[in-house]
Coordinates of C-alpha atoms in Angstrom, one line a residue:
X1 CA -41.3 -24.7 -44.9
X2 CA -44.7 -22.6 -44.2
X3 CA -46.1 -23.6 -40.6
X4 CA -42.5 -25.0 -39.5
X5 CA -41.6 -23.5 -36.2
X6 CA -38.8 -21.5 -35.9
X7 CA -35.5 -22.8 -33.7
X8 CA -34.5 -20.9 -30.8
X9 CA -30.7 -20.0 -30.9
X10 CA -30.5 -22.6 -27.5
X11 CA -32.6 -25.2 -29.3
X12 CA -30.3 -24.7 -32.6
X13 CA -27.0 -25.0 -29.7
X14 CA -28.2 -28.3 -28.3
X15 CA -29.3 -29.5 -31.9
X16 CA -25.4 -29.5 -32.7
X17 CA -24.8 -31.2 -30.1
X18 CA -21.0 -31.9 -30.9
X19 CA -19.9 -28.6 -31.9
X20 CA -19.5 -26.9 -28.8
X21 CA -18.1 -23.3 -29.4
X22 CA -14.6 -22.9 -27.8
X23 CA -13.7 -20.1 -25.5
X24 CA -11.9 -17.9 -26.8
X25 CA -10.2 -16.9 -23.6
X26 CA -8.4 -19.8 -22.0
X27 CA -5.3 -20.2 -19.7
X28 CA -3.2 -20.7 -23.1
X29 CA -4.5 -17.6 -24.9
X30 CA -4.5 -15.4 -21.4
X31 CA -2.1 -12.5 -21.4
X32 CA 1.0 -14.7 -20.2
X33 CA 2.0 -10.8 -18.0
X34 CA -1.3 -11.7 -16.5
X35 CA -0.7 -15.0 -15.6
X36 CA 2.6 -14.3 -14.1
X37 CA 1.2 -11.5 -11.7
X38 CA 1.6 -12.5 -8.1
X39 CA -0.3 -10.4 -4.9
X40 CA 0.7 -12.1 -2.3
X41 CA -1.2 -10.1 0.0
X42 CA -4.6 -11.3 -1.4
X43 CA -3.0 -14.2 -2.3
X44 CA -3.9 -18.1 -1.6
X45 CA -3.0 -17.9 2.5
X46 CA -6.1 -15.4 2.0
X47 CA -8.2 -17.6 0.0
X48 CA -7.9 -20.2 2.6
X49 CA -8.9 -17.6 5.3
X50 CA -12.5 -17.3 3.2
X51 CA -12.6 -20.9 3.0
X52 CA -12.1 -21.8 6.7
X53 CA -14.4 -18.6 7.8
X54 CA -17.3 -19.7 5.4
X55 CA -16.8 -23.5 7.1
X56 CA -16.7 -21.9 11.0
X57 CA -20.2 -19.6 9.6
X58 CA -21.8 -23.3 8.4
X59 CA -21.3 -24.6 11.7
X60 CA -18.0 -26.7 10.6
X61 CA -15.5 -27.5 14.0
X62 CA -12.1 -25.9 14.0
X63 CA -9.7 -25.7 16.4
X64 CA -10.9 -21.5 17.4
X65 CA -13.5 -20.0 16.6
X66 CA -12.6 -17.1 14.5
X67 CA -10.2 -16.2 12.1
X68 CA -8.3 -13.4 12.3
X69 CA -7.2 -11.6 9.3
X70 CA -3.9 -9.2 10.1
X71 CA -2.7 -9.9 5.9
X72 CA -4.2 -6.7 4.7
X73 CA -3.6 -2.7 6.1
X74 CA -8.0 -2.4 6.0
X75 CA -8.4 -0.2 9.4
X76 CA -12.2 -0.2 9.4
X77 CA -12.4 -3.6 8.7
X78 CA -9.9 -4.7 11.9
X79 CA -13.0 -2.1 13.8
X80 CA -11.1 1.0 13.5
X81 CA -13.6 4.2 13.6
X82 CA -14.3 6.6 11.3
X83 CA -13.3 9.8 11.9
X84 CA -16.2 11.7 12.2
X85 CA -16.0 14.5 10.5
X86 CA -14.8 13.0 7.4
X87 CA -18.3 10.6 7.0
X88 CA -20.1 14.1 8.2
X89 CA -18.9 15.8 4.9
X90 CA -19.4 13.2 2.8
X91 CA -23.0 12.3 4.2
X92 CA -23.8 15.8 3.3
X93 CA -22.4 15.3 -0.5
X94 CA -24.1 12.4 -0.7
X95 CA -27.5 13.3 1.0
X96 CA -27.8 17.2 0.6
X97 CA -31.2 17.7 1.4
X98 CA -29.2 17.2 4.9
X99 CA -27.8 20.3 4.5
X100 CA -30.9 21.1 6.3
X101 CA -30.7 19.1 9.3
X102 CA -29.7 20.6 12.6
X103 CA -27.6 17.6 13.3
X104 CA -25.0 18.3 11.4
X105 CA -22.1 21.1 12.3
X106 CA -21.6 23.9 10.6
X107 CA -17.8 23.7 9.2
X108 CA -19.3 20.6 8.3
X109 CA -22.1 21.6 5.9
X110 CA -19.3 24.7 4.3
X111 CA -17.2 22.1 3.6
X112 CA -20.1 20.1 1.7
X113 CA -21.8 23.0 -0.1
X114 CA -18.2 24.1 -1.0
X115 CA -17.4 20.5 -2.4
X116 CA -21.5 20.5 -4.6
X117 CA -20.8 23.8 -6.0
X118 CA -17.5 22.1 -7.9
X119 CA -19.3 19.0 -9.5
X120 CA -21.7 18.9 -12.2
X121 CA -25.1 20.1 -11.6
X122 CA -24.3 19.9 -7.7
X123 CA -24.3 16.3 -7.5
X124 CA -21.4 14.1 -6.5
X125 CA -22.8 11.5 -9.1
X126 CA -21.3 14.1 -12.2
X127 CA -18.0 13.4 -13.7
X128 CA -15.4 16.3 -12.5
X129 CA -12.1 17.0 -14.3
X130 CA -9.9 13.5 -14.8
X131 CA -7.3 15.3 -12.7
X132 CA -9.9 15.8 -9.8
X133 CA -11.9 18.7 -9.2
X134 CA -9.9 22.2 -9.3
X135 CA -10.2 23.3 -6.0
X136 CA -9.6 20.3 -4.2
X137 CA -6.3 20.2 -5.9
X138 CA -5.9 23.4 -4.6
X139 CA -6.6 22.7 -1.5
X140 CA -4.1 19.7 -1.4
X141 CA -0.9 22.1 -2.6
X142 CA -2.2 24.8 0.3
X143 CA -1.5 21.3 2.7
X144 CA 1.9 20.1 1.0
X145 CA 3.1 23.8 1.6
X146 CA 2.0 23.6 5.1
X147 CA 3.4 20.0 5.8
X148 CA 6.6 21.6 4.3
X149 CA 6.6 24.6 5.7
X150 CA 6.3 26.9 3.4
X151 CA 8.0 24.6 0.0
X152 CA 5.6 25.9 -3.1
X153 CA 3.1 23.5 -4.4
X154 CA 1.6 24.4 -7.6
X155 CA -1.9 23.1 -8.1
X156 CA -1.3 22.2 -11.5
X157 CA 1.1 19.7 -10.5
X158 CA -1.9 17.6 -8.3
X159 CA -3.6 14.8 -9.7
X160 CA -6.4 13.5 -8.0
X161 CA -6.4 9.3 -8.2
X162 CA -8.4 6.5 -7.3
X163 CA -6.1 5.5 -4.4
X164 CA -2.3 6.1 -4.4
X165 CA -2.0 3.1 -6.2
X166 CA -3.8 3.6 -9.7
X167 CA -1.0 7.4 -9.3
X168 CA 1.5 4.7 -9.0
X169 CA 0.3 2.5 -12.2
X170 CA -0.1 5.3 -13.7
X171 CA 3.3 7.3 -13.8
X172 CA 5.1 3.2 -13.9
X173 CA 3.3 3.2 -17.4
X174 CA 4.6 6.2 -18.8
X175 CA 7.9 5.5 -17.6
X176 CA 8.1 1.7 -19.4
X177 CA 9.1 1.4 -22.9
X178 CA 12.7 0.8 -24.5
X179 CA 13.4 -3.7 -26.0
X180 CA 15.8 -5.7 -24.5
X181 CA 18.8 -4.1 -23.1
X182 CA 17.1 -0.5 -23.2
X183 CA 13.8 -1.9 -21.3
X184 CA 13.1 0.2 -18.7
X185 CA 14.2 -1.1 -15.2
X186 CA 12.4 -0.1 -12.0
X187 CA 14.0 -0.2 -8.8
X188 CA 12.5 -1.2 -6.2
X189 CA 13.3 -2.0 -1.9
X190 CA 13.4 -5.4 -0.8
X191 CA 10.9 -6.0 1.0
X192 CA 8.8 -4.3 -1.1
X193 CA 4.7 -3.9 -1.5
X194 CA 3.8 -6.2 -4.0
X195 CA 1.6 -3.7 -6.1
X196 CA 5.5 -2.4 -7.3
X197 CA 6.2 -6.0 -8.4
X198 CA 2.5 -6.6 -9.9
X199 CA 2.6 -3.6 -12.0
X200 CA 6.4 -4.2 -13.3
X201 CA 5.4 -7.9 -14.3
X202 CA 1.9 -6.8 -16.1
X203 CA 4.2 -4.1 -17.9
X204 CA 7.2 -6.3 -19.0
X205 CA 9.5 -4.0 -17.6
X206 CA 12.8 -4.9 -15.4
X207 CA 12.3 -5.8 -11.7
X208 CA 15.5 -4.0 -10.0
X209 CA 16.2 -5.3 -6.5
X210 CA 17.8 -3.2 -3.7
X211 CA 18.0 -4.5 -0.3
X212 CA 17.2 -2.8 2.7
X213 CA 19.4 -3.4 5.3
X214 CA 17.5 -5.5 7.8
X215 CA 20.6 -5.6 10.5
X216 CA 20.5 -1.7 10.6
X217 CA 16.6 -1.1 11.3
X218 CA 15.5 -1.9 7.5
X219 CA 17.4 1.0 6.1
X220 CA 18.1 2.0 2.8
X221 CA 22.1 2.2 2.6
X222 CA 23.3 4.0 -0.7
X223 CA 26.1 1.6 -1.5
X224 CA 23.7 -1.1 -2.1
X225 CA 21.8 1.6 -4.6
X226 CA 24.9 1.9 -6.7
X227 CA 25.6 -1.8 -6.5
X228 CA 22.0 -3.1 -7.7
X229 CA 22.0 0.2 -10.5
X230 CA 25.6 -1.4 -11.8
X231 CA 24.4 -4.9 -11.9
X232 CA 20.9 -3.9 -13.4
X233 CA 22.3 -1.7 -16.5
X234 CA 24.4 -4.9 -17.5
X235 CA 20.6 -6.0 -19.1
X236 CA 18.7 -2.6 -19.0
X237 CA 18.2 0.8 -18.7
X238 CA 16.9 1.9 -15.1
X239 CA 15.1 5.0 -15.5
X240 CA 12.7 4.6 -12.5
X241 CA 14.0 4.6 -8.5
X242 CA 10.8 3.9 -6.2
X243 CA 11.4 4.4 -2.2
X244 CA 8.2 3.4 0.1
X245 CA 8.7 6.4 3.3
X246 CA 7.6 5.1 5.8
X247 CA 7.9 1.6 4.9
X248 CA 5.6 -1.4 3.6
X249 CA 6.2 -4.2 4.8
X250 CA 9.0 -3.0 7.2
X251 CA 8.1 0.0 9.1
X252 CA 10.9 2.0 9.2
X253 CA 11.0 5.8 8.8
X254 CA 14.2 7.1 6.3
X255 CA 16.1 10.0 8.2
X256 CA 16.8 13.2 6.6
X257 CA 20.5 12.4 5.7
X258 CA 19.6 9.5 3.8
X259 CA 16.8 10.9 1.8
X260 CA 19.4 13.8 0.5
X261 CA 21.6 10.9 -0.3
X262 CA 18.7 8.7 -2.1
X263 CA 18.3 12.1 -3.7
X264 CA 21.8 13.3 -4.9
X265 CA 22.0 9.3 -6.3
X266 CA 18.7 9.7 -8.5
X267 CA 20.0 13.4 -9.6
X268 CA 23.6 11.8 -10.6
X269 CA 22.2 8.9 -13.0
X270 CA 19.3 10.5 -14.3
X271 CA 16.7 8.2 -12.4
X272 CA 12.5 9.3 -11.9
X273 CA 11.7 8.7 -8.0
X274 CA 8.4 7.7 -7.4
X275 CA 8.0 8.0 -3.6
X276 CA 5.1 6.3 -1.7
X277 CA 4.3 8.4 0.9
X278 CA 1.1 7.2 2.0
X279 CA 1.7 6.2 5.9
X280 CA 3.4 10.0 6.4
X281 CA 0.8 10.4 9.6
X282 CA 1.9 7.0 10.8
X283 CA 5.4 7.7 12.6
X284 CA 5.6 6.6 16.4
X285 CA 9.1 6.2 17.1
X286 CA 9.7 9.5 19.6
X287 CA 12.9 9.3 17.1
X288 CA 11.8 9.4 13.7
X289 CA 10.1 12.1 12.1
X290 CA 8.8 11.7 8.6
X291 CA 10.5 14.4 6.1
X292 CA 8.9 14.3 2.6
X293 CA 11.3 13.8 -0.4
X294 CA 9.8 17.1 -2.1
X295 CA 10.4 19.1 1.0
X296 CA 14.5 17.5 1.0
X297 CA 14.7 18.1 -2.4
X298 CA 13.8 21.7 -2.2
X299 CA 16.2 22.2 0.5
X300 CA 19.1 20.7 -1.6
X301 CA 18.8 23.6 -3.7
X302 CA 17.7 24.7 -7.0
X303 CA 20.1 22.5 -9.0
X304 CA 18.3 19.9 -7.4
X305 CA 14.7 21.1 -7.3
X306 CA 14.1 22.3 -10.5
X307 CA 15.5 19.3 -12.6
X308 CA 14.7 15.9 -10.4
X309 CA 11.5 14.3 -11.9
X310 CA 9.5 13.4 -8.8
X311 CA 6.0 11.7 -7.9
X312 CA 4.7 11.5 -4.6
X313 CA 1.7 9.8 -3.8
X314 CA -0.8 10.1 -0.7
X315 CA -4.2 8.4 0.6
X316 CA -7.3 8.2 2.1
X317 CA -6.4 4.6 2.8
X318 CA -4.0 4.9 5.5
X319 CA -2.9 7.6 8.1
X320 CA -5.7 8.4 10.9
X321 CA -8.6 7.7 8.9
X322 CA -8.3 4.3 7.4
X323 CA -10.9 5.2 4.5
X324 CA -9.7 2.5 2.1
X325 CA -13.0 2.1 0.6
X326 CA -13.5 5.5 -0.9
X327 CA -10.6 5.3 -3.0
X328 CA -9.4 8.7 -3.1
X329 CA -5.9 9.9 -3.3
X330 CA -3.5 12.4 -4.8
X331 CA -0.1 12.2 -6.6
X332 CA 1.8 15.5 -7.0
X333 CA 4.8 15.5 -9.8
X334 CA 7.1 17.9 -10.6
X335 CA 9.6 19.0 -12.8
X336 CA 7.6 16.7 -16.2
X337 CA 8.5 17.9 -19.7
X338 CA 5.4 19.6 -20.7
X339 CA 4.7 17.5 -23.7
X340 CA 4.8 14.5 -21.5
X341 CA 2.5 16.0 -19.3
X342 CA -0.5 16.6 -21.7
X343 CA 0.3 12.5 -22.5
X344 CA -0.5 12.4 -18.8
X345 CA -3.6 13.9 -18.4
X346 CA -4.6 12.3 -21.5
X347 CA -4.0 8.8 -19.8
X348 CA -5.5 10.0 -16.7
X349 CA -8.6 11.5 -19.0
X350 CA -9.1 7.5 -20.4
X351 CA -10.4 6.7 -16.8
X352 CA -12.7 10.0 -17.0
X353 CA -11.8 10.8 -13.5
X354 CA -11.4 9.2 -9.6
X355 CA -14.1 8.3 -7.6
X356 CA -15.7 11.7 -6.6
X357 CA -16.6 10.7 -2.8
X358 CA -13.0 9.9 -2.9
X359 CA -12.3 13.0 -3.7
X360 CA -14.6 14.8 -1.0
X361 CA -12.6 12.2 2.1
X362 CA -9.1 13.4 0.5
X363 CA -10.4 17.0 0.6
X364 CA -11.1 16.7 4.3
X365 CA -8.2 14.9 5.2
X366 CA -6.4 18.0 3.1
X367 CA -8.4 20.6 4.8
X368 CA -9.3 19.7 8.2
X369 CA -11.1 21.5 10.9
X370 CA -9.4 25.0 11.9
X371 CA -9.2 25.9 15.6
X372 CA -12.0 28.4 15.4
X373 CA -14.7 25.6 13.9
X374 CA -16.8 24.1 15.6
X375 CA -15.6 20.4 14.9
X376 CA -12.0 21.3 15.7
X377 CA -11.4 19.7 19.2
X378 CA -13.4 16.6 18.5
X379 CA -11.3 15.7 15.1
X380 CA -8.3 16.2 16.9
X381 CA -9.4 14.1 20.2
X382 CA -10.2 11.2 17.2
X383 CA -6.8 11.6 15.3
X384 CA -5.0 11.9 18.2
X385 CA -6.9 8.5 19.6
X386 CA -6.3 6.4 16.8
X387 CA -2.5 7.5 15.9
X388 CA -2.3 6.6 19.6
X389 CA -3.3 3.9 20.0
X390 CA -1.4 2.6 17.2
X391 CA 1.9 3.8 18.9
X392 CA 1.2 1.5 21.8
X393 CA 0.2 -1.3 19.5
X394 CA 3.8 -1.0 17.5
X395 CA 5.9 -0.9 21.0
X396 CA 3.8 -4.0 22.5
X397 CA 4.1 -6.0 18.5
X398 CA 7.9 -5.5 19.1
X399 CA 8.2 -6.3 22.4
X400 CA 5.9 -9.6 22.1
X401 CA 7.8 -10.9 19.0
X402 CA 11.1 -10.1 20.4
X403 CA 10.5 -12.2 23.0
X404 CA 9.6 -15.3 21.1
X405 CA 12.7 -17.7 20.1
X406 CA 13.8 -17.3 17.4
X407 CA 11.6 -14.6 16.3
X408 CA 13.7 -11.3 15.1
X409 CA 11.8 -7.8 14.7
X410 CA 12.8 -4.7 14.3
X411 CA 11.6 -1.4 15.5
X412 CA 8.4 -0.7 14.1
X413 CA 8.7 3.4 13.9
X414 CA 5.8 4.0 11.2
X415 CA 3.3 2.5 9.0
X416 CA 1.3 -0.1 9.8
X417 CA 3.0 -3.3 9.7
X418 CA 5.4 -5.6 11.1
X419 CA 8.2 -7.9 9.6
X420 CA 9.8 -10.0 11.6
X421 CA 12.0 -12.8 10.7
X422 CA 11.5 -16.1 11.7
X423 CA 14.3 -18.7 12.4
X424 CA 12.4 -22.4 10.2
X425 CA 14.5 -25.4 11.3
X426 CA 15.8 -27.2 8.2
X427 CA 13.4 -29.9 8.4
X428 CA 10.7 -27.4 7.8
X429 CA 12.4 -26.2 4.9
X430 CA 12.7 -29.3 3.4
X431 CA 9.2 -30.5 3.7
X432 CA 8.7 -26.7 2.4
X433 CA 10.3 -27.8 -0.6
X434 CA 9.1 -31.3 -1.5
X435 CA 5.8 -29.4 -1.7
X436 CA 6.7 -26.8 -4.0
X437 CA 6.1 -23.9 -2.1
X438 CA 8.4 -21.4 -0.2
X439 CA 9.1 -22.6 3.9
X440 CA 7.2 -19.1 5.3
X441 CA 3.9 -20.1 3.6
X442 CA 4.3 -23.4 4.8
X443 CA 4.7 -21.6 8.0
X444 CA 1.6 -19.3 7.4
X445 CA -0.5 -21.8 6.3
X446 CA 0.0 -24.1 9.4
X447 CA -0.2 -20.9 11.0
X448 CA -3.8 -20.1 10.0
X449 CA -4.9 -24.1 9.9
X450 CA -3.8 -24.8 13.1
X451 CA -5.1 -20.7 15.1
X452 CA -7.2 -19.0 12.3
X453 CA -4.3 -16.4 12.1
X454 CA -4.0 -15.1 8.5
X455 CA -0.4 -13.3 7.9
X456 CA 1.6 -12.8 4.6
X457 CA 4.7 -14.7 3.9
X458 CA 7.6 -12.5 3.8
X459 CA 8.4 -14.3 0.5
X460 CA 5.8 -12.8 -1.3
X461 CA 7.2 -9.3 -0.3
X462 CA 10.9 -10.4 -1.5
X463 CA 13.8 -11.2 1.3
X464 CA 17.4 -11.9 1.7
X465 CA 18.5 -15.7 -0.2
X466 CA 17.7 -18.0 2.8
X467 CA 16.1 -15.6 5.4
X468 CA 12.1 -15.9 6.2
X469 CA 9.9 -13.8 7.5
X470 CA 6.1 -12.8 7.8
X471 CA 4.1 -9.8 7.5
X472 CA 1.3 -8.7 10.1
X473 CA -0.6 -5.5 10.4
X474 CA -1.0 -3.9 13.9
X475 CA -4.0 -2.5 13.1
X476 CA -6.5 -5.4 15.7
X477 CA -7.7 -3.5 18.6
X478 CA -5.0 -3.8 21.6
X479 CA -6.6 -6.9 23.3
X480 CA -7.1 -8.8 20.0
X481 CA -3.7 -8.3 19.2
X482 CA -2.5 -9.3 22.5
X483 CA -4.1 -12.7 21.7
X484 CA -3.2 -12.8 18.2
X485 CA 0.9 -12.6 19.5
X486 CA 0.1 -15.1 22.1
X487 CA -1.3 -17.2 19.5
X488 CA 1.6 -16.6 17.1
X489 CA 4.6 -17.0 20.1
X490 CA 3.0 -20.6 21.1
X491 CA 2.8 -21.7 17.5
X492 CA 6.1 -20.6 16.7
X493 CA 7.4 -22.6 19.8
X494 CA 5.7 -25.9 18.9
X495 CA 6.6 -25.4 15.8
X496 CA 10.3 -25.3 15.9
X497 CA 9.8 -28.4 18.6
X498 CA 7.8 -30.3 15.8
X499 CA 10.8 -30.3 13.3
X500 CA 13.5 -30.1 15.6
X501 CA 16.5 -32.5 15.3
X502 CA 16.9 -35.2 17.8
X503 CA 19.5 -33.8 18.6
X504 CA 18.3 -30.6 19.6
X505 CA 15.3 -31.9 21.3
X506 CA 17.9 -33.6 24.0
X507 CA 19.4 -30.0 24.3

C-alpha cells in the first residue's frame, strides 16, 4: 500500500462511475406549497421579456427595437428620479467622512449624524434592533399622528420591515394555524396583488375571494363581504380581512363611508384587517382623498379603537420616491394581545433586523424637510413634480384605453396601475384554451412578441368567471407612454380583426 497514491475525492467520483449520487432536492421532494406558488407579476410573460431583450442586445431582428416593461410598479427603473434629499442622507450614512464636504446641505448632514449616532459603533453596516432602530420608529408615529391629525401613535406599536411586504408575511404567519375546517381563511379583493395569494398558498391557509365591484369604479361593496365570509366558513375559519387602499391592480381610492363599513364588518365577526396602505401619496382623482383605516377606526370610537386588531403597512417603494431597492418599510399594529406580541418580535428577531439604509430612506420619507431648512423648497418642487406628473399620466392612460374598442377602464384615482378589461373574441379564447393557458396571456404574450410591450394578465391578479383584463403601470415617462397606448390600441384592433367571425368581419 506504501508508495500508492492517494485518490482525490473527484478521481474516487469518476472511479464509480455508475453510482452517481442523487439529488436530494428534486421537483418530487420540493415543498409541493412551493411548487404551487404563482407571481404572476415576475411571472413567464416576464421571462420572455429577458429573453427577447437579451436577443435585441445580441443583435437579433425583431419587429421594434426595445422592449418595454410596464409589468412591475419599479419607478427608477421606468427613469423616474430620485428624490434628492433622500440619496443626500443616505450618501452621508453610507459615506460619512462626507459629513465634511461643503456639498452637502445642512438638514441634510443633521439628519445623517442623527441616523449614525443610533447604529452600532456609528456605522450603518451594525445590526440595530429587529424592530428597526428606536428613534426612527419614533419618528414614524410623530408622521402617522400628523397624517391623522392628531390620532395617537405609540412607537411601540412600529415595526420597521424590509419592505411592506416581508410586514405583510410576517403578521399572515402569525395569523395561520387551525386543520381542516378551523384553517385559517384570509380574505382577500379580487383583483388582488399576488404577494396576498403567494404567501396564503406557501402557508396552506384558505384563499377567501371578495370581488370588487368593477361596474361601480372597482369598489369594495359590503354585501359581497358578508356573502364570501358565509360561503368561506362552510370549510374554514376566516380570521384574517386584507383591503389594499389605494388599490393594486385597480386603482381606486375607498371613501370614508366604506372604510367605516369595512370596519364595523371586521369588528362584528371578529376578523384581523391587514390594510396595505403603501400608494397613500398616490391619489389624483380631485375626488378621492385617501383616509387611513387607523385614523376611521379612531373616529368610530373607542369601542372600536381599542378592540379591532389592525396592521398597516407603508413603503419606501412606492409614493413620490420610488425607492424599491432599499427595502425599507414600516408596519404599525394595534390593539395585539401582549403575549402574542413578544411571539412577534421574536419572529421579527429571527431575521435580526431590516435592511438599515432602508431604514435611513423610510426615516426621511417620515421626517422630511421642515419649511425653515434649507432643502425644504427643493423636496417639495421634486414631490410635487413627480406626484404630478403621475396625475396627468393616469387621466391620459384612461382616456387612451377608453378610446380603444373594446377596451374598458376605469378611473384610475390612485396607485400606480391600470386594469382595464379587454373584450377576446371567442376564437381567441378557444385557441387560448387548446394551449393550456388562460386567453389574457395569450393576449399578453402576442402582445409583447408582436410590440415588445410586457403587461400582466389580469388572470394572474384573479377576475370575474369569463371577464379578461391586463395590468399596466403608468409609471413610463409621458411620451413613452403615449407610444406604449398607441402600441397597445393598434394591437388590440388587429387583434380582435384576426379572430373575428366572418361574420363580423362583413359588419
Amino acid at each position: 500500500i506504501f508508495g500508492k497514491k492517494k485518490r482525490t475525492t473527484a478521481e474516487a467520483t469518476v472511479a464509480a462511475a455508475g453510482k452517481m449520487r442523487e439529488k436530494t432536492l428534486t421537483m418530487e421532494t420540493l415543498n409541493p406549497h412551493v411548487k404551487a406558488v404563482e407571481y404572476a407579476v415576475r411571472g413567464p410573460i416576464v421571462t420572455k421579456a429577458g429573453e427577447i431583450e437579451r436577443d435585441l442586445q445580441e443583435g437579433g431582428k425583431q419587429p421594434f427595437t426595445e422592449v418595454i416593461k410596464a409589468n412591475i410598479g419599479d419607478a427608477h427603473a421606468m427613469g423616474q428620479q430620485p428624490i434628492t434629499f433622500l440619496r443626500q442622507v443616505v450618501a452621508l450614512c453610507t459615506f460619512p467622512e462626507l459629513l465634511d464636504s461643503p456639498t452637502f446641505p445642512e438638514d441634510a448632514k443633521k439628519r445623517a449624524r442623527r441616523i449614525l449616532q443610533g447604529c452600532g459603533g456609528t456605522s450603518l453596516g451594525s445590526y440595530t434592533a429587529s424592530q428597526g432602530v428606536d428613534f426612527i420608529r419614533q419618528d414614524v408615529a410623530s408622521y402617522i399622528e400628523q397624517r391623522d391629525h392628531g390620532v395617537p401613535a405609540d412607537w411601540e406599536n412600529v415595526y420597521l420591515t424590509t419592505g411592506a411586504s416581508d410586514g405583510i408575511v410576517s403578521i399572515l404567519r402569525m395569523l395561520v394555524s387551525g386543520q381542516g375546517s378551523s384553517r385559517t381563511g384570509v380574505m382577500i379583493p379580487i383583483p388582488q396583488y399576488p404577494l396576498y395569494s403567494a404567501a396564503i398558498t406557501e402557508m396552506e391557509a384558505v384563499q377567501v375571494n371578495y370581488y370588487l365591484d368593477e361596474d361601480n369604479c372597482w369598489a369594495l361593496d359590503i354585501n359581497e363581504l358578508h356573502r364570501a365570509y358565509q360561503a368561506a366558513k362552510q370549510h374554514c375559519q376566516p380570521r384574517v380581512l386584507c383591503i389594499i387602499n389605494p388599490g393594486n391592480p385597480t386603482g381606486q381610492v375607498q371613501s370614508r363611508k366604506c372604510i367605516e363599513e369595512v370596519l364595523h364588518f371586521a369588528y362584528e365577526e371578529n376578523l384581523f384587517v391587514m390594510s396595505d396602505e403603501v400608494y397613500q401619496d398616490n391619489v389624483y382623482s380631485p375626488d378621492c382623498e385617501f383616509h387611513s383605516f387607523k385614523k376611521v377606526l379612531y373616529e368610530m370610537g373607542p369601542e372600536y379603537f381599542n378592540s379591532v386588531e389592525l396592521a398597516s403597512f407603508h413603503s419606501t417603494s412606492k409614493g413620490y420616491t420610488g425607492e424599491c431597492g432599499f427595502r425599507g418599510g414600516y408596519m404599525e399594529v394595534l390593539n395585539l394581545d401582549p403575549d402574542v406580541r413578544a411571539q412577534l418580535i421574536k419572529l421579527r428577531s429571527v431575521q435580526l433586523c431590516p435592511p438599515v439604509s432602508g431604514q435611513a430612506a423610510m426615516d426621511v420619507i417620515v421626517n422630511s424637510p421642515h419649511p425653515e431648512e434649507p432643502s425644504y423648497a427643493r423636496f417639495h418642487e421634486e414631490k410635487n413634480a413627480v406626484l404630478g406628473a403621475l396625475a396627468e399620466k393616469a387621466k391620459m392612460t384612461e382616456q387612451i384605453l377608453n378610446g380603444v374598442p373594446g377596451i374598458r377602464c376605469n378611473p384610475v384615482q390612485g396607485a400606480m396601475y391600470a386594469f382595464p378589461q379587454i373584450l377576446l373574441p371567442p376564437k381567441a379564447v378557444e385557441e387560448a384554451k387548446a394551449l393550456g393557458m388562460h386567453p389574457d396571456m395569450l393576449y399578453c404574450l402576442r402582445l409583447l412578441e408582436e410590440t415588445g410591450i410586457c403587461l400582466v394578465p389580469g388572470s394572474g391578479f384573479g377576475q370575474r368567471e369569463g371577464t379578461f383584463h391586463f395590468r399596466m403601470t403608468i409609471l413610463p415617462p409621458k411620451e413613452k407612454l403615449k407610444v406604449l397606448l398607441d402600441k397597445v390600441r393598434d394591437f388590440h384592433i388587429k387583434f380582435l380583426k384576426e379572430y373575428a367571425t366572418l361574420e363580423e368581419q362583413l359588419r
